[in-house]
Every structure is written in structure tokens, then in C-alpha cells.
Coordinates of C-alpha atoms and ligand atoms in Angstrom, one line a residue:
M1115 CA 0.0 0.0 0.0
P1116 CA 1.4 3.4 -0.9
I1117 CA 2.3 5.6 2.0
S1118 CA -0.3 8.3 1.9
R1119 CA -0.5 11.5 3.7
L1120 CA -3.8 13.1 4.7
F1121 CA -3.7 16.8 5.6
I1122 CA -6.5 17.9 7.7
V1123 CA -6.6 21.6 8.6
S1124 CA -9.5 22.8 10.7
L1125 CA -10.0 26.5 11.1
I1126 CA -13.1 27.8 12.8
L1127 CA -13.9 31.2 11.5
F1128 CA -17.5 31.7 12.7
G1129 CA -17.2 29.5 15.7
P1130 CA -18.9 26.1 15.9
A1131 CA -22.5 26.3 14.8
S1132 CA -25.0 25.8 17.6
V1133 CA -26.9 22.5 17.8
Q1134 CA -30.3 22.9 16.2
A1135 CA -33.5 21.1 17.0
S1136 CA -34.7 21.5 13.4
P1137 CA -33.7 18.6 11.1
A1138 CA -32.7 20.9 8.3
P1139 CA -31.2 24.2 9.4
E1140 CA -31.4 27.0 7.0
R1141 CA -27.7 27.3 6.5
P1142 CA -24.6 25.6 7.8
G1143 CA -22.8 28.8 8.7
Q1144 CA -19.5 27.1 8.1
A1145 CA -17.9 26.1 4.8
A1146 CA -16.0 23.0 3.8
I1147 CA -13.7 22.2 1.0
A1148 CA -12.1 18.9 0.0
S1149 CA -9.6 19.0 -2.8
P1150 CA -6.6 17.0 -3.8
H1151 CA -4.0 19.7 -3.3
P1152 CA -3.5 22.0 -0.3
L1153 CA -2.8 25.0 -2.5
A1154 CA -6.1 24.4 -4.4
T1155 CA -8.0 24.1 -1.1
Q1156 CA -6.3 27.4 0.1
A1157 CA -7.3 29.1 -3.1
G1158 CA -10.9 28.2 -2.4
E1159 CA -10.6 29.4 1.2
E1160 CA -9.0 32.7 0.1
V1161 CA -11.9 33.4 -2.2
L1162 CA -14.5 32.5 0.5
R1163 CA -12.8 34.8 2.9
A1164 CA -12.9 37.6 0.4
G1165 CA -16.7 37.2 0.3
G1166 CA -17.1 34.7 -2.5
N1167 CA -19.6 31.8 -2.5
A1168 CA -19.1 28.1 -3.3
F1169 CA -19.2 28.9 -7.0
D1170 CA -16.5 31.5 -6.8
A1171 CA -14.5 29.0 -4.7
A1172 CA -15.1 26.3 -7.3
V1173 CA -13.6 28.5 -10.0
A1174 CA -10.6 29.3 -7.8
V1175 CA -10.0 25.6 -6.9
S1176 CA -10.5 24.5 -10.5
A1177 CA -8.1 27.0 -11.9
A1178 CA -5.6 26.3 -9.1
L1179 CA -5.7 22.5 -9.8
A1180 CA -5.0 23.3 -13.4
V1181 CA -1.7 24.8 -12.2
V1182 CA -0.6 22.6 -9.4
E1183 CA -1.8 19.3 -10.7
P1184 CA -0.9 19.6 -14.4
Y1185 CA -1.1 15.9 -14.9
G1186 CA -4.7 15.7 -13.8
S1187 CA -6.6 18.5 -15.4
G1188 CA -6.1 21.9 -17.0
L1189 CA -7.2 24.7 -19.2
G1190 CA -6.6 22.4 -22.2
G1191 CA -9.2 19.9 -20.9
G1192 CA -12.7 19.8 -19.6
G1193 CA -14.9 18.8 -16.7
F1194 CA -18.4 18.7 -15.1
F1195 CA -19.5 21.2 -12.5
L1196 CA -22.5 20.0 -10.5
L1197 CA -24.1 23.0 -8.7
H1198 CA -26.8 23.5 -6.1
R1199 CA -27.8 27.1 -5.3
A1200 CA -29.2 27.3 -1.8
E1201 CA -31.4 30.4 -2.2
D1202 CA -33.8 28.8 -4.7
G1203 CA -32.7 25.2 -4.8
H1204 CA -31.6 25.6 -8.5
E1205 CA -29.6 22.5 -9.5
V1206 CA -27.6 22.3 -12.7
M1207 CA -24.6 20.6 -14.3
V1208 CA -22.4 22.9 -16.2
D1209 CA -21.1 20.5 -19.0
A1210 CA -17.6 21.7 -20.0
R1211 CA -16.8 18.4 -21.8
E1212 CA -14.4 18.7 -24.7
T1213 CA -15.9 18.4 -28.2
A1214 CA -14.5 16.7 -31.3
P1215 CA -13.2 19.2 -33.9
A1216 CA -15.3 19.8 -37.0
A1217 CA -12.8 17.8 -39.1
A1218 CA -13.0 14.7 -36.9
R1219 CA -14.1 11.5 -38.5
R1220 CA -15.5 8.4 -36.9
D1221 CA -12.8 6.1 -38.1
M1222 CA -9.9 8.5 -37.5
F1223 CA -8.2 6.2 -35.0
V1224 CA -8.4 2.9 -36.8
D1225 CA -6.6 1.4 -39.8
E1226 CA -8.3 -0.2 -42.9
Q1227 CA -8.8 -3.5 -40.9
G1228 CA -10.7 -1.5 -38.3
E1229 CA -7.8 -2.1 -35.8
R1230 CA -6.8 0.7 -33.5
I1231 CA -3.6 2.6 -34.6
P1232 CA -1.6 2.5 -31.4
G1233 CA -1.1 5.8 -29.7
L1234 CA -3.0 8.0 -32.1
S1235 CA -5.9 8.7 -29.7
L1236 CA -3.5 9.2 -26.8
D1237 CA -0.2 10.8 -27.5
T1238 CA -0.7 12.9 -30.6
V1239 CA -2.5 16.2 -31.3
L1240 CA -5.3 14.1 -32.8
A1241 CA -6.1 13.0 -29.3
A1242 CA -7.1 16.4 -28.2
G1243 CA -10.7 17.6 -28.1
I1244 CA -11.6 21.3 -28.1
P1245 CA -11.2 22.4 -24.4
G1246 CA -14.1 23.3 -22.2
L1247 CA -12.7 24.2 -18.8
P1248 CA -11.9 27.8 -19.5
A1249 CA -15.4 28.4 -20.8
A1250 CA -16.8 26.9 -17.6
L1251 CA -14.7 29.1 -15.3
V1252 CA -16.0 32.2 -17.1
H1253 CA -19.6 31.0 -17.1
L1254 CA -19.6 29.9 -13.4
S1255 CA -18.1 33.2 -12.3
R1256 CA -20.5 35.3 -14.3
E1257 CA -23.7 33.4 -13.7
Y1258 CA -23.2 32.1 -10.2
G1259 CA -20.4 33.9 -8.5
R1260 CA -20.3 37.1 -6.5
L1261 CA -16.7 38.2 -7.1
P1262 CA -15.0 39.4 -10.2
L1263 CA -13.3 36.7 -12.3
G1264 CA -9.9 38.4 -11.7
T1265 CA -10.3 38.0 -8.0
V1266 CA -11.1 34.3 -8.1
L1267 CA -8.4 33.5 -10.6
A1268 CA -5.8 35.5 -8.7
P1269 CA -4.5 32.5 -6.6
A1270 CA -4.0 30.3 -9.6
I1271 CA -2.2 33.1 -11.4
R1272 CA 0.1 33.5 -8.4
Y1273 CA 0.8 29.8 -8.2
A1274 CA 1.7 29.7 -11.9
E1275 CA 3.8 32.8 -11.7
D1276 CA 5.6 32.3 -8.4
G1277 CA 5.7 28.5 -8.7
F1278 CA 4.9 25.8 -6.3
E1279 CA 6.9 22.9 -4.7
V1280 CA 7.4 19.8 -6.8
Y1281 CA 5.9 16.9 -4.9
S1282 CA 6.3 13.2 -5.3
R1283 CA 3.1 12.4 -7.2
L1284 CA 3.9 15.1 -9.7
L1285 CA 7.4 13.5 -10.1
T1286 CA 5.8 10.1 -10.7
G1287 CA 3.6 11.6 -13.4
L1288 CA 6.5 13.3 -15.0
E1289 CA 8.5 10.1 -15.0
R1290 CA 5.7 8.1 -16.5
K1291 CA 5.0 10.6 -19.3
R1292 CA 8.7 11.6 -19.7
A1293 CA 9.1 10.7 -23.4
E1294 CA 5.9 12.4 -24.6
L1295 CA 6.5 15.6 -22.5
A1296 CA 10.2 15.7 -23.6
A1297 CA 9.1 15.5 -27.3
S1298 CA 7.0 18.7 -26.9
P1299 CA 9.5 21.6 -26.6
A1300 CA 7.0 23.8 -24.7
S1301 CA 6.2 21.0 -22.2
A1302 CA 9.9 20.1 -21.8
E1303 CA 10.8 23.8 -21.0
V1304 CA 8.2 23.9 -18.2
F1305 CA 8.6 20.4 -16.7
F1306 CA 12.3 19.7 -17.4
P1307 CA 13.8 23.2 -17.0
A1308 CA 17.3 21.9 -16.4
G1309 CA 16.9 19.3 -19.1
D1310 CA 15.9 16.5 -16.7
L1311 CA 13.3 15.7 -14.0
P1312 CA 13.0 18.6 -11.5
E1313 CA 14.2 18.0 -7.9
L1314 CA 11.6 17.1 -5.3
G1315 CA 10.8 20.3 -3.5
S1316 CA 12.1 22.6 -6.2
R1317 CA 9.8 25.3 -7.5
L1318 CA 7.9 24.7 -10.7
R1319 CA 7.0 28.0 -12.5
Q1320 CA 4.6 28.3 -15.5
H1321 CA 4.9 31.8 -16.8
D1322 CA 3.1 31.2 -20.1
L1323 CA 0.2 29.6 -18.2
A1324 CA 0.1 32.6 -15.9
R1325 CA -0.2 34.8 -18.9
T1326 CA -3.0 32.7 -20.4
L1327 CA -4.9 32.8 -17.1
R1328 CA -4.4 36.5 -16.9
R1329 CA -5.9 36.9 -20.4
L1330 CA -8.9 34.8 -19.3
A1331 CA -9.3 36.9 -16.2
E1332 CA -9.2 40.2 -18.2
Q1333 CA -11.1 39.2 -21.3
G1334 CA -13.3 36.4 -20.2
H1335 CA -14.3 33.7 -22.8
D1336 CA -12.5 35.4 -25.7
G1337 CA -9.3 35.6 -23.7
F1338 CA -8.9 31.9 -24.5
Y1339 CA -11.2 31.1 -27.4
A1340 CA -10.1 34.0 -29.6
G1341 CA -7.1 36.1 -30.1
P1342 CA -3.5 35.2 -29.3
V1343 CA -4.2 32.1 -27.1
A1344 CA -6.6 30.6 -29.7
E1345 CA -4.1 31.3 -32.5
A1346 CA -1.2 29.7 -30.6
L1347 CA -3.3 26.7 -29.8
V1348 CA -4.4 26.2 -33.4
A1349 CA -0.9 26.8 -34.8
A1350 CA 0.5 24.2 -32.4
V1351 CA -2.1 21.6 -33.3
Q1352 CA -1.9 22.2 -37.0
A1353 CA 1.9 22.2 -37.0
E1354 CA 1.7 18.5 -35.9
G1355 CA -1.0 17.6 -38.4
G1356 CA -3.9 18.1 -36.1
L1357 CA -7.5 19.2 -37.0
W1358 CA -8.3 22.2 -34.8
T1359 CA -9.3 25.5 -36.4
L1360 CA -10.1 28.9 -35.0
E1361 CA -13.7 28.2 -35.8
D1362 CA -13.7 25.1 -33.6
L1363 CA -12.4 27.2 -30.7
A1364 CA -14.7 30.2 -31.4
G1365 CA -17.7 27.8 -31.5
Y1366 CA -17.1 26.1 -28.2
R1367 CA -20.0 26.4 -25.7
I1368 CA -20.6 25.0 -22.3
V1369 CA -24.1 23.4 -21.9
E1370 CA -26.2 23.7 -18.8
R1371 CA -27.9 20.4 -18.3
A1372 CA -30.5 19.1 -15.8
P1373 CA -28.9 16.6 -13.4
I1374 CA -30.0 13.0 -13.1
V1375 CA -32.1 12.7 -10.0
S1376 CA -32.9 9.3 -8.5
R1377 CA -33.9 7.9 -5.1
Y1378 CA -32.4 5.2 -2.9
R1379 CA -33.9 4.2 0.4
G1380 CA -35.2 7.6 1.3
A1381 CA -32.2 9.5 -0.1
R1382 CA -32.2 11.9 -3.1
I1383 CA -29.3 11.4 -5.3
V1384 CA -28.3 14.1 -7.8
S1385 CA -25.6 13.3 -10.3
A1386 CA -24.1 14.0 -13.7
P1387 CA -26.3 13.5 -16.8
P1388 CA -25.0 12.5 -20.3
P1389 CA -22.5 13.1 -21.9
S1390 CA -21.4 11.6 -18.6
S1391 CA -22.5 8.1 -18.1
G1392 CA -22.1 8.5 -14.3
G1393 CA -25.5 9.7 -13.2
V1394 CA -27.5 7.2 -15.3
V1395 CA -25.3 4.2 -14.4
L1396 CA -25.4 5.2 -10.7
A1397 CA -29.2 5.6 -10.8
T1398 CA -29.6 2.2 -12.5
M1399 CA -27.4 0.5 -9.9
L1400 CA -29.1 2.1 -7.0
N1401 CA -32.5 1.3 -8.4
I1402 CA -31.5 -2.4 -8.7
L1403 CA -30.1 -2.4 -5.1
E1404 CA -33.2 -0.6 -3.7
G1405 CA -34.9 -4.0 -4.0
Y1406 CA -32.6 -5.6 -1.3
D1407 CA -31.8 -4.9 2.3
L1408 CA -28.1 -5.0 1.9
Q1409 CA -27.4 -4.3 5.5
A1410 CA -29.5 -7.3 6.6
L1411 CA -27.5 -9.7 4.3
P1412 CA -24.2 -11.5 5.0
A1413 CA -21.2 -9.7 3.5
D1414 CA -20.8 -12.2 0.6
A1415 CA -24.4 -12.0 -0.4
A1416 CA -24.5 -8.2 -0.3
T1417 CA -21.2 -7.9 -2.2
H1418 CA -22.5 -10.3 -4.9
L1419 CA -25.6 -8.2 -5.4
V1420 CA -23.6 -5.0 -5.6
I1421 CA -21.4 -6.6 -8.2
E1422 CA -24.3 -7.8 -10.2
A1423 CA -25.8 -4.3 -10.1
M1424 CA -22.5 -2.9 -11.3
R1425 CA -22.4 -5.4 -14.2
R1426 CA -25.8 -4.3 -15.4
G1427 CA -25.3 -0.6 -14.9
Y1428 CA -22.0 -0.7 -16.9
R1429 CA -23.6 -2.9 -19.5
D1430 CA -26.1 -0.1 -20.2
R1431 CA -23.3 2.4 -20.4
A1432 CA -21.8 0.3 -23.2
L1433 CA -25.1 -0.1 -25.0
Y1434 CA -27.0 3.1 -24.8
L1435 CA -24.9 6.1 -23.8
G1436 CA -23.4 8.9 -25.7
D1437 CA -23.7 12.7 -26.3
P1438 CA -27.4 13.4 -25.9
D1439 CA -27.1 16.3 -28.5
F1440 CA -26.2 13.6 -31.1
V1441 CA -27.9 10.4 -30.1
D1442 CA -31.1 9.5 -28.4
V1443 CA -30.2 8.3 -24.9
P1444 CA -33.2 6.6 -23.4
V1445 CA -32.5 8.2 -20.0
A1446 CA -36.0 8.1 -18.6
R1447 CA -36.3 4.4 -19.3
L1448 CA -32.8 3.6 -18.0
I1449 CA -33.3 5.4 -14.7
H1450 CA -36.9 4.2 -14.1
P1451 CA -37.4 1.9 -11.1
M1452 CA -39.5 -0.5 -13.2
Y1453 CA -36.7 -1.0 -15.7
A1454 CA -34.4 -1.8 -12.7
A1455 CA -37.0 -4.2 -11.4
G1456 CA -36.7 -6.1 -14.7
L1457 CA -32.9 -6.2 -14.4
R1458 CA -33.2 -7.3 -10.8
A1459 CA -35.5 -10.2 -11.6
A1460 CA -32.8 -11.8 -13.6
I1461 CA -30.2 -11.6 -10.8
R1462 CA -29.6 -14.9 -9.1
T1463 CA -28.5 -14.7 -5.5
D1464 CA -26.4 -17.9 -5.8
R1465 CA -24.7 -17.4 -9.2
A1466 CA -22.7 -14.7 -11.0
M1467 CA -24.3 -14.0 -14.4
P1468 CA -21.5 -14.1 -17.0
S1469 CA -21.5 -10.7 -18.8
D1470 CA -21.7 -12.4 -22.2
H1471 CA -25.1 -13.9 -21.1
L1472 CA -26.5 -10.4 -21.0
P1473 CA -27.6 -9.0 -24.3
G1474 CA -24.9 -6.4 -25.1
L1475 CA -21.6 -5.7 -26.6
G1476 CA -18.7 -8.0 -26.8
A1477 CA -13.0 -4.8 -23.0
R1478 CA -7.6 -2.6 -19.2
E1479 CA -6.4 -0.8 -16.2
D1480 CA -6.9 2.8 -15.4
G1481 CA -4.5 5.4 -14.0
P1482 CA -4.9 7.9 -11.2
Q1483 CA -5.3 11.1 -13.2
T1484 CA -8.2 13.5 -13.5
T1485 CA -9.2 15.3 -10.3
H1486 CA -12.2 16.1 -8.2
F1487 CA -13.1 18.6 -5.5
S1488 CA -16.2 19.2 -3.3
I1489 CA -17.4 22.4 -1.7
I1490 CA -20.2 23.6 0.6
D1491 CA -20.3 27.2 1.7
G1492 CA -21.8 28.8 4.8
D1493 CA -25.1 29.4 2.9
G1494 CA -25.4 25.8 1.8
N1495 CA -24.4 26.4 -1.8
R1496 CA -22.7 23.3 -3.2
A1497 CA -20.3 22.4 -6.0
A1498 CA -19.1 19.0 -7.0
V1499 CA -16.5 19.3 -9.8
T1500 CA -14.6 16.6 -11.7
Q1501 CA -12.2 17.8 -14.3
T1502 CA -9.7 16.1 -16.5
L1503 CA -7.1 16.0 -19.4
N1504 CA -7.9 12.2 -19.5
F1505 CA -4.6 10.3 -19.0
W1506 CA -1.4 11.7 -17.3
F1507 CA -0.8 15.2 -18.7
G1508 CA -3.3 14.5 -21.5
S1509 CA -1.4 14.1 -24.7
G1510 CA 1.7 15.7 -23.1
I1511 CA 1.8 18.2 -25.9
M1512 CA 1.9 21.9 -24.9
A1513 CA 1.0 24.7 -27.3
A1514 CA 4.1 27.0 -27.3
G1515 CA 3.5 30.3 -25.6
T1516 CA 0.3 29.3 -23.8
G1517 CA 1.3 26.9 -21.0
V1518 CA -1.7 24.9 -22.0
L1519 CA -1.4 21.1 -22.2
L1520 CA -3.6 19.4 -24.8
N1521 CA -5.9 16.7 -23.5
N1522 CA -6.2 13.2 -24.9
E1523 CA -10.0 13.0 -24.3
M1524 CA -10.7 11.8 -27.9
D1525 CA -9.7 8.3 -26.6
D1526 CA -13.0 8.3 -24.6
F1527 CA -14.9 8.0 -27.9
S1528 CA -15.4 4.6 -29.4
A1529 CA -12.7 4.2 -32.0
R1530 CA -14.9 1.6 -33.5
P1531 CA -18.0 0.2 -31.8
G1532 CA -16.9 -2.7 -29.6
L1533 CA -13.2 -1.7 -29.5
P1534 CA -12.1 -1.1 -25.9
D1535 CA -10.8 2.4 -24.9
G1536 CA -7.8 3.2 -22.6
F1537 CA -9.9 2.1 -19.6
G1538 CA -11.0 -1.2 -21.2
L1539 CA -14.5 0.3 -21.6
V1540 CA -16.4 -0.7 -24.6
T1541 CA -19.0 1.6 -26.1
G1542 CA -21.2 1.4 -29.2
E1543 CA -22.6 3.5 -32.0
G1544 CA -23.9 6.1 -29.6
N1545 CA -20.3 7.1 -28.7
A1546 CA -18.9 7.0 -32.2
I1547 CA -16.8 10.1 -33.2
A1548 CA -18.6 12.9 -35.0
P1549 CA -17.8 16.6 -35.6
G1550 CA -18.7 18.8 -32.6
K1551 CA -19.7 15.8 -30.5
R1552 CA -18.8 15.3 -26.8
M1553 CA -17.2 12.0 -25.9
L1554 CA -18.8 9.9 -23.3
S1555 CA -17.4 10.3 -19.8
S1556 CA -17.5 8.4 -16.5
M1557 CA -17.0 11.5 -14.3
T1558 CA -19.7 11.4 -11.6
P1559 CA -19.9 14.5 -9.4
T1560 CA -22.8 13.7 -7.0
F1561 CA -24.9 15.1 -4.2
V1562 CA -26.6 12.7 -1.7
E1563 CA -29.5 14.1 0.3
T1564 CA -30.8 12.1 3.2
P1565 CA -33.2 13.3 5.9
D1566 CA -30.1 13.8 8.1
G1567 CA -28.0 15.9 5.8
V1568 CA -26.2 16.3 2.5
A1569 CA -23.0 14.8 1.1
V1570 CA -21.1 16.2 -1.9
L1571 CA -18.7 13.7 -3.5
G1572 CA -16.7 12.6 -6.5
T1573 CA -13.4 11.1 -7.6
P1574 CA -11.0 10.5 -10.5
G1575 CA -10.4 6.9 -11.6
G1576 CA -11.6 6.4 -15.2
S1577 CA -14.0 3.6 -15.5
R1578 CA -14.0 3.0 -11.7
I1579 CA -15.3 6.4 -10.9
I1580 CA -18.9 5.3 -11.0
S1581 CA -18.5 2.2 -8.9
M1582 CA -16.5 4.3 -6.3
V1583 CA -19.3 6.8 -6.1
L1584 CA -21.8 4.0 -5.8
L1585 CA -19.9 2.6 -2.8
G1586 CA -19.7 6.1 -1.3
V1587 CA -23.5 6.5 -1.7
L1588 CA -24.2 3.1 -0.2
A1589 CA -22.0 3.9 2.8
R1590 CA -23.7 7.2 3.3
V1591 CA -27.3 6.0 3.0
D1592 CA -27.2 2.5 4.3
E1593 CA -24.7 3.1 7.1
Q1594 CA -24.9 6.8 7.8
A1595 CA -21.1 7.0 7.1
S1596 CA -19.3 10.3 7.9
A1597 CA -17.2 12.0 5.2
G1598 CA -14.1 10.4 6.7
E1599 CA -15.6 7.0 6.7
M1600 CA -16.8 7.4 3.1
V1601 CA -13.4 8.2 1.7
A1602 CA -11.7 5.4 3.7
R1603 CA -14.1 2.6 2.6
R1604 CA -12.3 -0.3 0.7
R1605 CA -13.3 -0.7 -2.9
F1606 CA -14.3 -3.3 -5.5
H1607 CA -15.5 -2.8 -9.0
H1608 CA -17.1 -4.6 -12.0
Q1609 CA -17.6 -2.9 -15.3
Y1610 CA -19.4 -5.5 -17.4
L1611 CA -16.4 -6.1 -19.6
P1612 CA -13.9 -7.5 -18.9
D1613 CA -16.1 -9.9 -16.9
R1614 CA -14.1 -9.7 -13.7
V1615 CA -14.4 -8.2 -10.2
V1616 CA -11.3 -6.1 -9.4
H1617 CA -10.8 -5.2 -5.7
E1618 CA -8.3 -3.4 -3.6
P1619 CA -6.0 -5.5 -1.4
D1620 CA -7.9 -6.4 1.8
A1621 CA -11.1 -5.0 0.4
L1622 CA -12.9 -8.3 0.8
E1623 CA -12.5 -10.8 3.6
A1624 CA -11.1 -14.2 2.5
A1625 CA -14.4 -15.9 3.2
V1626 CA -16.2 -13.4 1.0
V1627 CA -13.7 -13.9 -1.8
E1628 CA -14.3 -17.6 -1.5
A1629 CA -18.1 -17.3 -1.5
L1630 CA -18.0 -15.0 -4.5
R1631 CA -15.7 -17.5 -6.4
A1632 CA -18.2 -20.2 -5.5
R1633 CA -20.9 -18.2 -7.2
G1634 CA -18.8 -18.0 -10.4
H1635 CA -17.2 -14.6 -10.1
E1636 CA -13.7 -14.1 -11.3
L1637 CA -11.8 -11.9 -8.9
E1638 CA -8.5 -10.0 -9.2
E1639 CA -6.7 -8.0 -6.6
T1640 CA -5.5 -4.6 -7.8
R1641 CA -1.8 -4.0 -7.5
R1642 CA -2.5 -0.9 -5.3
D1643 CA -5.4 1.1 -3.9
Y1644 CA -7.2 3.3 -6.3
G1645 CA -9.2 6.5 -6.4
N1646 CA -9.1 9.8 -4.7
L1647 CA -12.6 10.5 -3.3
K1648 CA -13.3 14.0 -2.0
V1649 CA -16.3 14.4 0.3
V1650 CA -17.9 17.3 2.2
T1651 CA -21.0 16.8 4.3
W1652 CA -23.5 18.9 6.1
D1653 CA -25.2 17.1 8.9
Y1654 CA -28.4 18.7 10.0
G1655 CA -28.6 17.3 13.5
E1656 CA -25.7 19.2 14.9
N1657 CA -25.6 21.7 12.0
R1658 CA -22.0 20.7 11.3
V1659 CA -20.0 20.5 8.1
E1660 CA -17.2 18.0 7.6
A1661 CA -14.6 17.6 4.8
A1662 CA -12.5 14.6 4.1
T1663 CA -10.0 13.6 1.4
D1664 CA -9.1 10.1 0.4
P1665 CA -6.2 8.7 2.4
R1666 CA -5.1 7.2 -0.9
G1667 CA -4.3 10.7 -2.3
E1668 CA -0.9 12.1 -1.6
R1669 CA -1.7 15.6 -0.8
G1670 CA -5.4 16.0 -0.4
E1671 CA -6.5 18.8 1.9
A1672 CA -9.8 18.9 3.6
L1673 CA -10.7 22.2 5.2
V1674 CA -13.6 23.3 7.4
Y1675 CA -13.8 26.8 8.4
Ligands
DON3172 O1 -14.2 11.4 -18.7 C1 -13.7 10.3 -18.3 O2 -14.4 9.3 -18.0 C2 -12.2 10.0 -18.3 N1 -11.6 10.9 -19.3 C3 -11.7 10.2 -16.9 C4 -10.3 10.0 -16.9 C5 -9.8 9.6 -15.5 O3 -10.5 9.6 -14.5 C6 -8.3 9.2 -15.5 N2 -8.0 8.8 -14.1 N3 -7.8 7.8 -13.6

């Protein structure tokens, strides 16, 4: 197990809130932030202290992560921002997913035999979708924030300009992506300033990125999607034979989408709609599990049922999901309790159902990139944000003069229906590449509302994101787990194909493993723990907020103040 450090900082600004008799106090009075890097959490805190709300803080944390976690997300990538506004209960997901450029073609990543051309959708400029994150920052600030964009971007600009300390996870990422980063002169200049890996603890400065952030702060949307930044991005992509045009960038728009809302044992679950598969798959799995009393069952029986629910939820992902602006996704049917009842009826308690016995499609390991943070402010506004470049540092290619790393999100499309992506996930026609289309995602920012309070959660982890969020929701609803207990929970996962349960070391007791094998499940222990769950909670009983970051993350920082 990796040695992990969990930084917990607790500052009480308004003093502990008084105990309330009412089950749902009007406002928490305190704020909580859980993010994967202390500087990002501090950026959020700085903005809250300056009078900002959770949405201002979300912009600050998001932009800070783009600087201090360049392997996980960035201005050259995208993300999903799930928001809850306390004053009127308005709930929305700001979809800042990347789009395929207009010249993209469905078969651009396969050869004449329909076989994947190795690396093309991962390490080249063709791998990059048109970025969405900068548009989301501007939109969130303008529509939901209280403070000027310049104020909320100030911490990120400072971190880029003044630098931050190189930490071990960053070094790991740099090592893993060394060849690709070294091949891009702009990336090499930033990440290997002395010609080699930087020293642990040395300062990493990103002057070009600071300038790009400043342009965004000063000019808003057009500071990135038009003018010198857009021109530099397009020039860099085209110089390498890529497809981006100025029109692609000028045409990029975020989309505000209604979240997926479902119920599980008295709890209200609010999560990401398509083009994320997260909310739909989560709802299907919870609907299936609603029919059982998991707490009353022996561990092996309960685990078996959760695995069978995962298998069916992920099967539907492969079969039905894609960008709803391009394909008809039967969301209402998929999240309907009656549909889940049908799926449940075919689950045997004594046997694993082989995935190829389910009507469906005929799927590898994920990495620890992408990033998530969760915020609740003193008024009860909430933000759950998952953002990404896809794999480590995206494509590794940086557009000269911008500090912007290009994502490799195009790999999340189906290169050909049935061909597994970098996460071993198989998708169908619905997720085929088309100009302007958004690639299907697993990112699952989620709110869980029970009669006792609210939890805001999410995690990176590729295909395992949805099953991690499921286990978090089950812990919260079935066992009233605290934020700390939710993030610490051991994990297992099934994604339909490959037809195999993967689980963290020690996640399942030996007797449970044996009982699952006896039912016909194939089990495989992961080499190491996975995921980086970030949870903030507001418990009504004591009117208390709590923040927790995954002990598996190196430098997560949870802050309550
Ligand atoms: O959107 C998605 O589902 C993926 N691009 C997320 C990638 C990810 O979580 C990588 N981390 N392990």
C-alpha cells in the first residue's frame, strides 16, 4: 500500500455552529472544501474569505488545480460542474466536456482493418478535443459567483507565476510521461527546466500559463477562445498535423444540463447527466439495489448483489450512452425503477451472471489522473466538480507560448463500436466520433441528500469512478457514514467487460472472496489502492460540516472553516 498523507486543517472562522432542533437548518454557517492539493483548497478558502460563495470558490479551486496538478486537469481539458444554489434550490450541471473538432471522422483512430492505430488517440494532437474548462470558469463566475473573475483567478495566477513545490506524485507523473513531454518543446521547457526531471521540493513555475490565465481573467471567454491564445493553440495543433481550427475554438460552448435525480432508500441522489454516463449508471445500480436490504444480508451475499448491479449498470453504459445532443439516450427508461426491477428479476443470488449472457456488446487498467473537489459554503451552496485531461498530462503536448497542455480525451470516444478504450471500456454506436460531438465520460460529481443531511462527492479513476461513487453513496445512505468513513471505505469494481471483479488489497474478507468465487465470479486484486474521493458533508442534527479527502491521495487537503 502506498504511504499516503492526509492533511486535515481545521479553522473555525465563525465558531462552531450551535446545535439545532430542526432537522434541516437554514444554512450551515461554516464552509467545507475537500480538494486533492493544499494550494487548491487554500485558493478556495482565500476566495470564500474575500466574500465569495461556493461557486467562486469552485472557479478558484478548479483553476488552481489546473496549475498545481498539471497531470490531472487543465485549461486544455474539460470537466463537469454540478451545482446547487441554496437560495432557490436551483440545480444544474455545467457541462464543460471537450468536443470533437469539425474535421474529426468516426474512423480516424483505426486502420483499414478496423484495428486501433496505437497511440493515435492518446499521444498525438489528434487525441485532443476542443477544451471546455476555460469556458466553464468564465460561465460559473459570471452566472453564479459574487466576485470578479480576476479576484477568483488570482490565486491560480500566483501559483503559476511564483511557482509551487514539486511533490512526489507530480514527479511520478513526469516520469511516466517523460518521453511524450520531452518530445513537446514547450512541455519540456516547463517540466524539465534543467533538461531533466526537476528536484523534489524545487519550484515549478509556469509563466506562459500565468499569462493565459491573466488573459482569461481580463477578457473572459474570448481571452482563451479567440485572439493570441486561440491562435497559438491552433498553430501548435496544425503544425503537428492536427485538426483544430479557429472556428472550432470560437464555436465552443458549455451546456447547462439538468442533473439526473434518483432515489435510494429515502435519499435523493443528484448526479451527472449525459454526456457523462455517471448519473445514469449510478441511478440504475441504486434502483436495482433498492430491492434488497443489503445491511441485513451476509457480506458475501450483499457484495455479490452490488457486483451484479455494477455489471448491469455498466452494460447499459456500453449499449446506450453517448452525447445526448447527437444520439437518443433513453434516459427516462434507464433510470426508471420498473426497468431496474426487470434487471433485478434476472439476478440470481447464488450465481454470477456471465457478462456475455447479458444482451450487449462484446474490454484494461486505469490510472490515477483526473481530479475532483467538493465544496459547501456557509449558505449551503454546493459544488461537486470533476475535471480532466484524461490520462497523465493528457497528450503531453503543450502549445508553445500558452502553457496549455492538450488533452487526450478523444480516446474516450469509441474508435470503433466494440473496441475497448484506454480504460477497457467498450461503447457502441452512440459514442462514435462525430464533428462537434462530446465523448462519453464516467465523471460522476454527485450530491446525496438524506433526511439527516447532505454529502457532496466525486473522484477521479476512469471507468472505476462510477463504482466508487456507488460505494460512497451506499456507505452514506445504508450506514450513515461520515465524510471520513466514506473516503476510507475499501473498494471493489465490476464494469461488465472485462467480466471480472477487481478489488483493492484487503477490500474483501477471505471468506467473502471464496463465497464469490463459488458463485462463479472471477476476482482479481489490484496492485494498489485506487481512487481519490473527496467528500464534504453537512449534517443537519448538529448543523455541522465536515470535509474529508481520500487517504489514498498524496496531498489531499480537507478544510472546514
Ligand atoms: O471522462 C472520463 O471518464 C475520463 N476521461 C476520466 C479519466 C480519468 O478519470 C483518469 N483517471 N484515472
